[in-house]
Amino acid sequence: MSDDNNNAPKRGFATRAIHAGYDPLDYHGALNPPVFLTSTFAFDRIETGIERFKGEAQGYIYSRVGNPTATVLETRLASLEGGEAALATSSGMGAITAVVWSLLKAGDEIIADRTLYGCTFALFTHQIQRFGMSVRFVDLTDPANLEGAFAPNTKMVFTESPSNPNMRLVDIAAVAKICRAAGVPLVVDNTYCTPYLQRPLELGADIVVHSMTKYLGGHGDLLAGAVVASREHVDLCRTVGIKEMNGACISAFDAYLVLRGLKTLPLRMDRHCANATALARDIAAHPAVDQVYFPGLESHPQHALAKRQMKDFGGMIAFELKGGLQAGIRFMDAVELVTRAVSLGDAETLVQHPATMTHASYAPEERARHGFTDGLIRLSVGLEDYADLRTDLIGALDRAAA
Ligand SMILES: Cc1ncc(COP(=O)(O)O)c(C=O)c1O
């Protein structure tokens, strides 16, 4: 029934989100993959263990390096992203650091787009320097800025699209072409889109990273991450990044929960997108609102790119109120159905304040330089009834403006 890594005709995305990487008949007919709660794996003879350690024989050794439940998830993710292989990790940051630790060494440089999730920004700006690495921020919304930007020690280009929190888009195909000519791998954080909406590897990127904590898990009940890339890159992330450096392997139970979430990914994403598109229009039309950042609005400067690069516009909205930060705080205190919380991609609609929460690692002048204001509010639009969300959000905007 599974249709991965063989010559079977490629099935549709929704089918693969449910079946890829798993055949019940391999596991006593169990409809769902068993959760292999084991840290280690027995060898039938000592030679088997020796051969596995040398990489001369296939088979499991220890769950930090591989686990059968994680393997099902990794095979499914590779199939959905269109990658050769995947590695599941304990968090999105575990995936990002696994890539950094396996590709870079002291003296190397990362070129990164100007806006990134706060902890990725903190890793690149405040932490990797302690290990002799450096970062250079380049505005990748114009790919031409990357031409000629490479130094001999540039070993990675890193971007999100859309970016967290201000919804800037990067033309992945154009940036990938420039990276390829320079021989530098392009890493794309695809958390906001998921492979259902955008597949960076098919656009020419080399490595995709995910926080599976978000839409892929989809239910706010786990932390997990992923790297999807060529087998060579994934093996390096597994054997260096995870095994010997950050130890951020996924637990079998969390791998199971992500597999369960993935089964409904297309259905959930369609609903996230529909709710967000309708709400972005409602919010933009409210007199208290100054700016709405949502790639599905014609007013978004990269709306045409969004239509070309993404299947739909996603479930994330950022906006600013005319009354600035104070009005934003009144708005966030006024919501009743929407939950005040960080994270994103859950069934529940979540609202948060990037400057003091997810992006607090940016100093005020860095926020200004990297293009987002203290008044910005981030909304992760959930799966509730649109009418209820509209009533709650428009009511809160009315009260914030009063
Ligand atoms: C775009 C993006 N990448 C990476 C991460 C880190 O993921 P995790 O919290 O699973 O470590 C996040 C978390 O919010 C994120 O939004």
Short mmCIF file of C-alpha atoms and ligand atoms in Angstrom, two decimals:
data_model
loop_
_atom_site.label_atom_id
_atom_site.label_comp_id
_atom_site.label_asym_id
_atom_site.label_seq_id
_atom_site.Cartn_x
_atom_site.Cartn_y
_atom_site.Cartn_z
CA MET A 1 0.00 0.00 0.00
CA SER A 2 2.87 2.40 0.60
CA ASP A 3 4.09 3.94 -2.64
CA ASP A 4 7.46 5.39 -1.73
CA ASN A 5 10.97 4.57 -2.92
CA ASN A 6 9.76 2.14 -5.55
CA ASN A 7 8.58 2.27 -9.09
CA ALA A 8 4.86 2.49 -8.29
CA PRO A 9 3.09 5.36 -10.03
CA LYS A 10 3.16 8.42 -7.80
CA ARG A 11 -0.13 8.84 -5.97
CA GLY A 12 -1.79 12.15 -5.10
CA PHE A 13 -0.73 14.32 -2.18
CA ALA A 14 -3.67 13.45 0.09
CA THR A 15 -3.20 9.74 -0.56
CA ARG A 16 0.50 9.94 0.26
CA ALA A 17 -0.22 12.00 3.41
CA ILE A 18 -2.22 8.97 4.62
CA HIS A 19 -0.33 5.99 3.20
CA ALA A 20 3.26 6.77 2.18
CA GLY A 21 5.90 4.86 4.08
CA TYR A 22 3.58 2.36 5.73
CA ASP A 23 2.01 -0.95 4.80
CA PRO A 24 -0.20 -2.45 7.55
CA LEU A 25 0.59 -5.94 6.29
CA ASP A 26 4.21 -5.46 7.38
CA TYR A 27 2.95 -4.92 10.96
CA HIS A 28 0.36 -7.65 11.68
CA GLY A 29 -2.27 -5.65 9.77
CA ALA A 30 -2.22 -2.76 12.25
CA LEU A 31 -3.94 0.16 10.52
CA ASN A 32 -1.74 2.65 12.36
CA PRO A 33 2.05 2.40 12.66
CA PRO A 34 3.15 0.87 15.97
CA VAL A 35 4.93 3.19 18.39
CA PHE A 36 8.34 1.61 18.98
CA LEU A 37 9.03 2.74 22.53
CA THR A 38 12.54 1.43 22.71
CA SER A 39 15.85 3.18 23.16
CA THR A 40 18.01 0.37 21.80
CA PHE A 41 17.79 -2.61 19.41
CA ALA A 42 19.06 -6.16 19.96
CA PHE A 43 21.62 -7.71 17.58
CA ASP A 44 21.22 -11.41 16.75
CA ARG A 45 25.05 -11.83 16.80
CA ILE A 46 27.87 -9.47 17.70
CA GLU A 47 28.94 -9.33 14.03
CA THR A 48 25.57 -7.81 13.16
CA GLY A 49 26.19 -4.95 15.59
CA ILE A 50 29.69 -4.41 14.26
CA GLU A 51 28.44 -4.35 10.66
CA ARG A 52 25.61 -1.93 11.50
CA PHE A 53 28.00 0.43 13.23
CA LYS A 54 30.31 0.31 10.19
CA GLY A 55 27.32 1.04 7.93
CA GLU A 56 27.85 -2.29 6.15
CA ALA A 57 24.49 -3.74 7.21
CA GLN A 58 21.05 -2.14 7.35
CA GLY A 59 19.18 -2.14 10.65
CA TYR A 60 18.46 -0.17 13.77
CA ILE A 61 21.05 0.44 16.49
CA TYR A 62 19.79 3.10 18.91
CA SER A 63 16.80 5.45 18.71
CA ARG A 64 18.88 8.65 18.64
CA VAL A 65 20.02 7.51 15.18
CA GLY A 66 16.84 5.86 13.93
CA ASN A 67 13.58 4.26 15.07
CA PRO A 68 10.99 2.36 12.99
CA THR A 69 8.11 4.76 13.87
CA ALA A 70 10.32 7.72 12.94
CA THR A 71 11.26 5.91 9.69
CA VAL A 72 7.60 5.77 8.62
CA LEU A 73 7.30 9.50 9.27
CA GLU A 74 10.57 10.27 7.48
CA THR A 75 9.55 8.26 4.41
CA ARG A 76 6.17 10.02 4.34
CA LEU A 77 7.74 13.48 4.70
CA ALA A 78 10.26 12.81 1.93
CA SER A 79 7.39 11.74 -0.31
CA LEU A 80 5.31 14.86 0.49
CA GLU A 81 8.19 17.33 0.04
CA GLY A 82 9.51 15.57 -3.06
CA GLY A 83 12.87 14.90 -1.40
CA GLU A 84 15.15 11.89 -1.56
CA ALA A 85 15.20 11.45 2.23
CA ALA A 86 14.06 13.07 5.48
CA LEU A 87 15.10 13.23 9.11
CA ALA A 88 12.58 13.80 11.90
CA THR A 89 13.84 15.78 14.89
CA SER A 90 12.66 16.75 18.35
CA SER A 91 11.81 20.36 17.35
CA GLY A 92 12.15 22.84 14.51
CA MET A 93 15.20 24.34 16.23
CA GLY A 94 16.63 20.81 16.47
CA ALA A 95 16.30 20.52 12.68
CA ILE A 96 17.84 23.94 12.00
CA THR A 97 20.81 23.36 14.32
CA ALA A 98 21.33 19.86 12.86
CA VAL A 99 21.72 21.48 9.43
CA VAL A 100 24.04 24.21 10.74
CA TRP A 101 26.23 21.83 12.74
CA SER A 102 26.56 19.40 9.86
CA LEU A 103 27.24 21.90 7.05
CA LEU A 104 29.34 24.60 8.72
CA LYS A 105 32.58 24.85 10.68
CA ALA A 106 34.46 27.69 12.38
CA GLY A 107 35.25 30.43 9.87
CA ASP A 108 32.17 29.75 7.70
CA GLU A 109 29.39 32.23 6.97
CA ILE A 110 25.62 31.99 6.51
CA ILE A 111 23.75 34.42 4.26
CA ALA A 112 20.22 34.79 5.64
CA ASP A 113 17.17 36.73 4.59
CA ARG A 114 16.40 39.78 6.72
CA THR A 115 13.39 38.42 8.61
CA LEU A 116 13.44 35.08 10.37
CA TYR A 117 11.68 33.39 13.27
CA GLY A 118 13.10 34.86 16.52
CA CYS A 119 15.08 31.83 17.71
CA THR A 120 16.60 31.23 14.25
CA PHE A 121 17.58 34.92 14.27
CA ALA A 122 19.06 34.52 17.77
CA LEU A 123 20.99 31.38 16.72
CA PHE A 124 22.45 33.17 13.68
CA THR A 125 23.06 36.55 15.36
CA HIS A 126 24.02 35.72 18.93
CA GLN A 127 25.06 32.04 19.17
CA ILE A 128 26.98 30.70 16.15
CA GLN A 129 29.60 33.47 16.66
CA ARG A 130 30.70 31.63 19.82
CA PHE A 131 31.76 28.79 17.51
CA GLY A 132 33.57 31.03 15.04
CA MET A 133 30.79 31.23 12.42
CA SER A 134 29.11 34.39 11.17
CA VAL A 135 25.93 35.60 9.46
CA ARG A 136 25.28 38.26 6.84
CA PHE A 137 21.71 39.45 6.30
CA VAL A 138 20.72 40.13 2.71
CA ASP A 139 17.25 41.26 1.62
CA LEU A 140 16.28 38.23 -0.46
CA THR A 141 12.90 39.67 -1.48
CA ASP A 142 14.97 41.00 -4.39
CA PRO A 143 17.03 38.01 -5.59
CA ALA A 144 19.39 40.42 -7.38
CA ASN A 145 20.76 41.37 -3.93
CA LEU A 146 22.24 37.87 -3.73
CA GLU A 147 24.19 38.18 -6.99
CA GLY A 148 27.80 38.87 -6.04
CA ALA A 149 27.03 38.63 -2.30
CA PHE A 150 28.85 35.32 -1.81
CA ALA A 151 32.19 35.24 -0.04
CA PRO A 152 34.58 32.28 -0.30
CA ASN A 153 33.46 31.21 3.19
CA THR A 154 29.69 31.39 2.48
CA LYS A 155 28.47 27.84 3.11
CA MET A 156 24.71 28.24 3.33
CA VAL A 157 21.88 30.55 2.28
CA PHE A 158 18.87 30.41 4.61
CA THR A 159 15.39 31.81 4.14
CA GLU A 160 11.77 31.48 5.12
CA SER A 161 8.90 32.27 2.75
CA PRO A 162 6.56 33.73 3.84
CA SER A 163 8.73 35.07 6.62
CA ASN A 164 7.74 34.95 10.26
CA PRO A 165 6.29 37.38 11.36
CA ASN A 166 5.89 39.98 8.58
CA MET A 167 4.92 37.79 5.62
CA ARG A 168 7.65 38.84 3.17
CA LEU A 169 8.04 36.39 0.30
CA VAL A 170 11.22 35.15 -1.33
CA ASP A 171 11.23 33.93 -4.93
CA ILE A 172 12.64 30.49 -4.14
CA ALA A 173 13.27 29.46 -7.76
CA ALA A 174 15.18 32.67 -8.52
CA VAL A 175 17.26 32.50 -5.32
CA ALA A 176 17.92 28.78 -5.84
CA LYS A 177 19.27 29.44 -9.33
CA ILE A 178 21.78 31.97 -7.98
CA CYS A 179 22.78 29.63 -5.12
CA ARG A 180 23.29 26.75 -7.52
CA ALA A 181 25.55 28.84 -9.75
CA ALA A 182 27.59 29.78 -6.66
CA GLY A 183 27.67 26.16 -5.41
CA VAL A 184 26.14 27.14 -2.07
CA PRO A 185 23.20 25.12 -0.65
CA LEU A 186 19.89 26.93 -0.20
CA VAL A 187 17.97 26.01 2.96
CA VAL A 188 14.28 26.96 3.11
CA ASP A 189 12.21 26.90 6.29
CA ASN A 190 8.85 25.72 4.90
CA THR A 191 7.00 25.75 8.23
CA TYR A 192 4.47 28.43 7.23
CA CYS A 193 3.43 26.68 4.01
CA THR A 194 3.91 22.94 4.53
CA PRO A 195 4.55 20.86 1.39
CA TYR A 196 0.83 21.05 0.63
CA LEU A 197 1.17 24.75 -0.30
CA GLN A 198 4.79 25.04 -1.41
CA ARG A 199 7.57 22.60 -2.31
CA PRO A 200 10.94 24.38 -2.22
CA LEU A 201 12.94 21.33 -3.38
CA GLU A 202 10.93 21.25 -6.61
CA LEU A 203 11.75 24.97 -7.00
CA GLY A 204 15.48 24.22 -6.77
CA ALA A 205 16.26 24.54 -3.04
CA ASP A 206 18.66 21.97 -1.57
CA ILE A 207 17.33 21.52 1.96
CA VAL A 208 13.93 22.06 3.55
CA VAL A 209 13.52 22.43 7.30
CA HIS A 210 10.28 22.36 9.24
CA SER A 211 8.90 22.99 12.64
CA MET A 212 6.45 20.06 12.62
CA THR A 213 5.16 21.49 15.91
CA LYS A 214 2.99 23.65 13.67
CA TYR A 215 0.76 22.64 10.75
CA LEU A 216 2.29 19.18 10.14
CA GLY A 217 1.44 18.03 13.67
CA GLY A 218 -1.50 20.38 13.57
CA HIS A 219 -2.99 19.88 17.03
CA GLY A 220 -0.71 21.79 19.40
CA ASP A 221 0.16 18.64 21.33
CA LEU A 222 3.79 18.00 20.36
CA LEU A 223 7.14 19.51 19.42
CA ALA A 224 8.95 18.15 16.37
CA GLY A 225 10.99 19.22 13.38
CA ALA A 226 12.32 17.85 10.11
CA VAL A 227 15.06 18.11 7.52
CA VAL A 228 14.20 16.99 3.96
CA ALA A 229 16.97 16.88 1.34
CA SER A 230 19.21 14.57 -0.68
CA ARG A 231 20.15 11.31 1.03
CA GLU A 232 23.69 12.64 1.39
CA HIS A 233 22.60 15.79 3.27
CA VAL A 234 20.11 13.89 5.42
CA ASP A 235 22.69 11.24 6.35
CA LEU A 236 25.08 14.02 7.38
CA CYS A 237 22.41 15.71 9.51
CA ARG A 238 21.58 12.36 11.13
CA THR A 239 25.10 11.12 11.81
CA VAL A 240 26.75 14.45 12.62
CA GLY A 241 24.02 16.98 13.44
CA ILE A 242 21.84 14.72 15.58
CA LYS A 243 23.96 11.71 16.55
CA GLU A 244 27.12 13.52 17.57
CA MET A 245 26.11 17.14 18.11
CA ASN A 246 22.66 18.28 19.23
CA GLY A 247 21.06 14.89 20.06
CA ALA A 248 17.68 16.30 18.98
CA CYS A 249 16.08 13.03 17.83
CA ILE A 250 12.30 12.72 17.69
CA SER A 251 10.55 10.44 20.19
CA ALA A 252 8.63 7.53 18.68
CA PHE A 253 5.43 8.77 20.30
CA ASP A 254 5.76 12.24 18.81
CA ALA A 255 6.56 10.67 15.43
CA TYR A 256 3.29 8.75 15.74
CA LEU A 257 1.37 11.93 16.61
CA VAL A 258 2.80 13.75 13.57
CA LEU A 259 1.82 10.79 11.36
CA ARG A 260 -1.71 11.04 12.74
CA GLY A 261 -1.78 14.80 12.08
CA LEU A 262 -0.47 14.40 8.53
CA LYS A 263 -3.47 12.32 7.50
CA THR A 264 -5.66 15.43 7.60
CA LEU A 265 -3.05 17.97 6.46
CA PRO A 266 -4.70 18.81 3.08
CA LEU A 267 -8.15 19.17 4.66
CA ARG A 268 -6.85 21.33 7.47
CA MET A 269 -4.72 23.52 5.20
CA ASP A 270 -7.65 24.20 2.87
CA ARG A 271 -9.70 25.36 5.83
CA HIS A 272 -6.84 27.44 7.34
CA CYS A 273 -6.41 29.14 3.96
CA ALA A 274 -10.12 29.80 3.43
CA ASN A 275 -10.62 31.25 6.92
CA ALA A 276 -7.45 33.38 6.69
CA THR A 277 -8.29 34.75 3.23
CA ALA A 278 -11.75 35.83 4.38
CA LEU A 279 -10.49 37.27 7.67
CA ALA A 280 -7.59 39.16 6.05
CA ARG A 281 -10.15 41.00 3.92
CA ASP A 282 -12.37 41.75 6.92
CA ILE A 283 -9.44 42.99 9.01
CA ALA A 284 -8.11 45.13 6.14
CA ALA A 285 -11.53 46.79 5.77
CA HIS A 286 -11.75 47.78 9.46
CA PRO A 287 -11.16 51.49 10.12
CA ALA A 288 -8.89 50.78 13.12
CA VAL A 289 -6.42 48.88 10.95
CA ASP A 290 -3.40 50.48 9.32
CA GLN A 291 -1.70 47.61 7.44
CA VAL A 292 -2.46 43.95 6.80
CA TYR A 293 0.31 41.61 5.66
CA PHE A 294 -1.23 38.62 3.91
CA PRO A 295 0.00 37.30 0.55
CA GLY A 296 -3.55 36.62 -0.63
CA LEU A 297 -4.48 40.31 -0.61
CA GLU A 298 -3.99 42.14 -3.90
CA SER A 299 -2.36 44.91 -1.83
CA HIS A 300 0.50 42.58 -0.81
CA PRO A 301 3.52 43.69 -2.87
CA GLN A 302 4.34 40.08 -3.74
CA HIS A 303 0.82 38.85 -4.43
CA ALA A 304 1.82 37.75 -7.96
CA LEU A 305 4.75 35.74 -6.61
CA ALA A 306 2.47 34.16 -4.00
CA LYS A 307 0.07 33.04 -6.73
CA ARG A 308 2.93 31.53 -8.69
CA GLN A 309 4.85 29.89 -5.86
CA MET A 310 2.15 28.81 -3.41
CA LYS A 311 -0.90 26.64 -4.02
CA ASP A 312 -2.88 28.89 -1.65
CA PHE A 313 -2.03 31.76 0.70
CA GLY A 314 -1.67 29.99 4.06
CA GLY A 315 -3.22 30.58 7.44
CA MET A 316 -0.99 33.33 8.84
CA ILE A 317 -1.88 37.03 8.96
CA ALA A 318 0.09 39.94 10.42
CA PHE A 319 -1.35 43.41 10.89
CA GLU A 320 -0.83 46.77 12.55
CA LEU A 321 -3.44 49.03 14.08
CA LYS A 322 -3.56 52.78 13.54
CA GLY A 323 -3.21 53.25 17.30
CA GLY A 324 0.14 51.38 17.28
CA LEU A 325 1.29 49.18 20.12
CA GLN A 326 -1.23 50.43 22.70
CA ALA A 327 -4.17 49.73 20.39
CA GLY A 328 -2.62 46.32 19.61
CA ILE A 329 -2.49 45.45 23.30
CA ARG A 330 -6.14 46.55 23.74
CA PHE A 331 -7.08 44.35 20.77
CA MET A 332 -5.27 41.28 22.11
CA ASP A 333 -6.91 41.72 25.52
CA ALA A 334 -10.33 42.12 23.90
CA VAL A 335 -10.51 38.80 22.02
CA GLU A 336 -12.70 36.18 23.66
CA LEU A 337 -12.73 33.14 21.34
CA VAL A 338 -9.24 33.62 19.91
CA THR A 339 -6.48 32.39 22.24
CA ARG A 340 -3.58 34.60 23.32
CA ALA A 341 -0.64 32.23 22.76
CA VAL A 342 2.52 31.79 20.70
CA SER A 343 2.97 28.93 18.20
CA LEU A 344 0.91 28.53 15.06
CA GLY A 345 -0.77 26.04 12.79
CA ASP A 346 -3.13 24.66 15.42
CA ALA A 347 -6.87 24.06 15.16
CA GLU A 348 -7.36 26.98 17.57
CA THR A 349 -6.88 30.54 16.30
CA LEU A 350 -3.93 32.06 18.16
CA VAL A 351 -2.89 35.69 18.51
CA GLN A 352 0.45 36.97 19.78
CA HIS A 353 2.74 39.99 19.81
CA PRO A 354 6.04 39.23 18.00
CA ALA A 355 8.07 42.17 19.39
CA THR A 356 7.68 40.98 22.99
CA MET A 357 7.18 37.26 22.36
CA THR A 358 8.38 35.11 19.42
CA HIS A 359 10.75 37.82 18.14
CA ALA A 360 11.87 39.32 21.45
CA SER A 361 15.41 38.18 20.56
CA TYR A 362 15.56 41.12 18.10
CA ALA A 363 16.75 44.33 19.80
CA PRO A 364 14.42 47.29 19.03
CA GLU A 365 16.87 48.70 16.45
CA GLU A 366 17.20 45.22 14.89
CA ARG A 367 13.40 45.00 14.58
CA ALA A 368 13.42 48.33 12.76
CA ARG A 369 16.35 47.30 10.55
CA HIS A 370 14.85 43.90 9.78
CA GLY A 371 11.50 45.37 8.88
CA PHE A 372 8.83 44.91 11.53
CA THR A 373 7.32 47.27 14.05
CA ASP A 374 6.53 47.02 17.73
CA GLY A 375 2.84 47.32 16.85
CA LEU A 376 2.75 44.20 14.64
CA ILE A 377 0.23 41.53 15.69
CA ARG A 378 0.43 37.95 14.42
CA LEU A 379 -2.63 35.82 13.93
CA SER A 380 -2.53 32.07 13.26
CA VAL A 381 -5.98 31.45 11.83
CA GLY A 382 -7.47 28.19 13.01
CA LEU A 383 -10.25 25.87 11.93
CA GLU A 384 -13.19 27.32 13.81
CA ASP A 385 -16.34 28.59 12.05
CA TYR A 386 -15.46 31.69 10.07
CA ALA A 387 -18.53 33.58 11.35
CA ASP A 388 -17.47 33.07 14.98
CA LEU A 389 -13.92 34.18 14.25
CA ARG A 390 -15.18 37.24 12.40
CA THR A 391 -17.50 38.22 15.27
CA ASP A 392 -14.70 37.87 17.81
CA LEU A 393 -11.98 39.66 15.82
CA ILE A 394 -14.10 42.50 14.48
CA GLY A 395 -15.60 43.01 17.96
CA ALA A 396 -12.10 43.19 19.45
CA LEU A 397 -11.01 45.67 16.75
CA ASP A 398 -14.06 47.83 17.55
CA ARG A 399 -13.18 47.79 21.25
CA ALA A 400 -9.47 48.48 20.56
CA ALA A 401 -10.45 51.53 18.50
CA ALA A 402 -13.00 52.89 21.01
C1 LIG B 1 9.19 29.50 10.95
C2 LIG B 1 9.64 28.74 12.16
N1 LIG B 1 10.73 27.98 12.08
C3 LIG B 1 11.19 27.27 13.14
C4 LIG B 1 10.56 27.33 14.36
C5 LIG B 1 11.10 26.55 15.52
O1 LIG B 1 10.33 25.43 15.73
P1 LIG B 1 10.19 24.66 17.14
O2 LIG B 1 9.44 25.56 18.06
O3 LIG B 1 9.46 23.42 16.79
O4 LIG B 1 11.59 24.42 17.63
C6 LIG B 1 9.40 28.10 14.49
C7 LIG B 1 8.71 28.18 15.79
O5 LIG B 1 7.84 29.01 16.01
C8 LIG B 1 8.94 28.84 13.37
O6 LIG B 1 7.84 29.61 13.43
#
